[in-house]
mmCIF file of C-alpha atoms in Angstrom:
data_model
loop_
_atom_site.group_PDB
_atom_site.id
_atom_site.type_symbol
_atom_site.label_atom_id
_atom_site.label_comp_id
_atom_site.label_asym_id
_atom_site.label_seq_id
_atom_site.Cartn_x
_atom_site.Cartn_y
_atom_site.Cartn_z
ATOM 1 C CA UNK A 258 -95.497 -94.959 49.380
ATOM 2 C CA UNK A 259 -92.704 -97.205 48.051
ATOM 3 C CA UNK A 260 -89.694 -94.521 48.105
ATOM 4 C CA UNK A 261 -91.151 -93.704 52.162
ATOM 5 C CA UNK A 262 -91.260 -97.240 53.068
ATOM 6 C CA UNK A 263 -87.648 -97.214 51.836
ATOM 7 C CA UNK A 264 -86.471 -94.046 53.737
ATOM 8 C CA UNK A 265 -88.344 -95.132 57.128
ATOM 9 C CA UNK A 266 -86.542 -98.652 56.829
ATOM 10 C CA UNK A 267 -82.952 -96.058 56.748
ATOM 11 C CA UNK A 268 -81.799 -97.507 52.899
ATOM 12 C CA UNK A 269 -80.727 -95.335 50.502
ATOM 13 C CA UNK A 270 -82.946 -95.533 48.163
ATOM 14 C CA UNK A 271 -82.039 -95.329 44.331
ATOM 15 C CA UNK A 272 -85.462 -93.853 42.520
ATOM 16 C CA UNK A 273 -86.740 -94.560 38.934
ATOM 17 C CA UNK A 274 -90.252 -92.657 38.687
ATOM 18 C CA UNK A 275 -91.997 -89.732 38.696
ATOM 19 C CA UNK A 276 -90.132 -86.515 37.752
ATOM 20 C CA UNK A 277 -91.784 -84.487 40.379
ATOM 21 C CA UNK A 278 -90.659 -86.462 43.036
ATOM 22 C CA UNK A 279 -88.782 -83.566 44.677
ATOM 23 C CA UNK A 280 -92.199 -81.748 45.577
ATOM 24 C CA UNK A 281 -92.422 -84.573 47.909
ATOM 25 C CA UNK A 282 -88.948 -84.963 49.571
ATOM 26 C CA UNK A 283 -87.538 -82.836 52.890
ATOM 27 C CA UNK A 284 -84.547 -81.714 51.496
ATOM 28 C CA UNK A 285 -83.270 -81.455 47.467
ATOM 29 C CA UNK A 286 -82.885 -84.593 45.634
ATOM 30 C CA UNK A 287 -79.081 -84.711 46.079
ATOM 31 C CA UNK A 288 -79.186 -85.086 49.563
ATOM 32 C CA UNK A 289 -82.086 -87.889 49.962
ATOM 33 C CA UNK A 290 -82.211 -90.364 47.247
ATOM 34 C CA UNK A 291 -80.070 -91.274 44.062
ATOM 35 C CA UNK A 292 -82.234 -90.367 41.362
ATOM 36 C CA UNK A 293 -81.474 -92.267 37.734
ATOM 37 C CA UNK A 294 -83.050 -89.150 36.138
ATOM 38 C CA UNK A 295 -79.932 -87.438 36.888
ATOM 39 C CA UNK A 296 -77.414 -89.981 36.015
ATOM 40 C CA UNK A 297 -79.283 -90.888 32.148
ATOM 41 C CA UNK A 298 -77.618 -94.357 31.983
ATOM 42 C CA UNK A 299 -77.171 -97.812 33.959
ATOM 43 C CA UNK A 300 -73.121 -97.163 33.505
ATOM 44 C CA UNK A 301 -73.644 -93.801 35.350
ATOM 45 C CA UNK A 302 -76.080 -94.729 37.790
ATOM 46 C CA UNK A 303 -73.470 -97.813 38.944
ATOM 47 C CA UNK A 304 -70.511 -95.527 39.361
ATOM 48 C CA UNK A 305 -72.690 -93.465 41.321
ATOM 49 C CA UNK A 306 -73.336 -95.920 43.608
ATOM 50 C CA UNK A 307 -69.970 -96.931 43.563
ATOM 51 C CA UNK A 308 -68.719 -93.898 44.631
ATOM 52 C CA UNK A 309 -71.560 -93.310 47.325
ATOM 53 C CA UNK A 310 -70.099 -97.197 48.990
ATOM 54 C CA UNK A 311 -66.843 -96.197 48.817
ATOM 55 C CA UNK A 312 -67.104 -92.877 50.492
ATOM 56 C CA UNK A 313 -68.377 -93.199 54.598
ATOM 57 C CA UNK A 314 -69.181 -89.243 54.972
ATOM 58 C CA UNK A 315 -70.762 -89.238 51.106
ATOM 59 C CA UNK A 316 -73.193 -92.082 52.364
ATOM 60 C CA UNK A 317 -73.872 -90.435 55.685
ATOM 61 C CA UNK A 318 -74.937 -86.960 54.108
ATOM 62 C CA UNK A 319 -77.627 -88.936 52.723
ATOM 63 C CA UNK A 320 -79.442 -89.349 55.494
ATOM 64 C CA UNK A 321 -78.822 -85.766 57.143
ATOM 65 C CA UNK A 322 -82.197 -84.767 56.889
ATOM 66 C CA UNK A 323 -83.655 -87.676 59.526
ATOM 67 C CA UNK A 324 -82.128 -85.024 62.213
ATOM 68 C CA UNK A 325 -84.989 -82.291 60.918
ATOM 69 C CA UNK A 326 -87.874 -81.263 62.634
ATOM 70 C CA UNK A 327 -90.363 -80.473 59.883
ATOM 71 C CA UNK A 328 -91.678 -77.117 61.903
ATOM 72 C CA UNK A 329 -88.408 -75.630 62.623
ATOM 73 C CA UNK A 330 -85.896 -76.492 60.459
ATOM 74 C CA UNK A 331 -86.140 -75.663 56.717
ATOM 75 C CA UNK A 332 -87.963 -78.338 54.701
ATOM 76 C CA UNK A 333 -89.634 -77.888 51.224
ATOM 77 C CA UNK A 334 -93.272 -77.252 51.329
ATOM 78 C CA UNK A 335 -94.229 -80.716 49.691
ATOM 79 C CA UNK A 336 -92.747 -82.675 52.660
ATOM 80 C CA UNK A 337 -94.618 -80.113 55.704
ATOM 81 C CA UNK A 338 -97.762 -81.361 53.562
ATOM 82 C CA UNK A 339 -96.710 -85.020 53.898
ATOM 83 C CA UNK A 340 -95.897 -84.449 57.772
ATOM 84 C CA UNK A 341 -99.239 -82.844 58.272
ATOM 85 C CA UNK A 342 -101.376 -85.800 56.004
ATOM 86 C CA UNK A 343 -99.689 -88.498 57.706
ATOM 87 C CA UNK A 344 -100.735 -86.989 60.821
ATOM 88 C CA UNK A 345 -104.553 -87.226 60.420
ATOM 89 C CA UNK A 346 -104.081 -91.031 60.288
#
């Protein structure tokens, strides 16, 4: 609920939780969020985000996967679930 508050509100979000996370995002992790799980350590996780705020196009490929249309386009399965869920209200 958190991380899709985040995402609707167009930040960039960086994610400490669960590892399945991915099961639950449109597009692979890379290309969504900035995941501590892959960076291991504070010191690597800031010059991540460093180098994502330094970098215009870097940051903007982040947030590729607003222009998606969950039917046509190819999403992972988790997030045509979320679509679908959020859907009944």
């Amino acid at each position: 609920e958190k991380l899709w508050q985040a995402l609707e509100a167009g930040s960039l979000p960086v994610y400490y939780g669960a590892p399945n996370i991915a099961e639950h995002l449109p597009v692979a992790l890379n290309k969504i969020i900035i995941n501590y799980a892959d960076f291991g350590s504070p010191k690597a996780l800031s010059d991540e985000i460093l180098r994502v705020n330094k970098d215009d196009k870097l940051f903007e490929e982040f947030f590729e996967w607003k222009k998606l249309d969950p039917h046509k386009d190819k999403v992972l399965p988790g997030f045509k679930w979320l679509v679908e869920v959020s859907k009944r209200g």
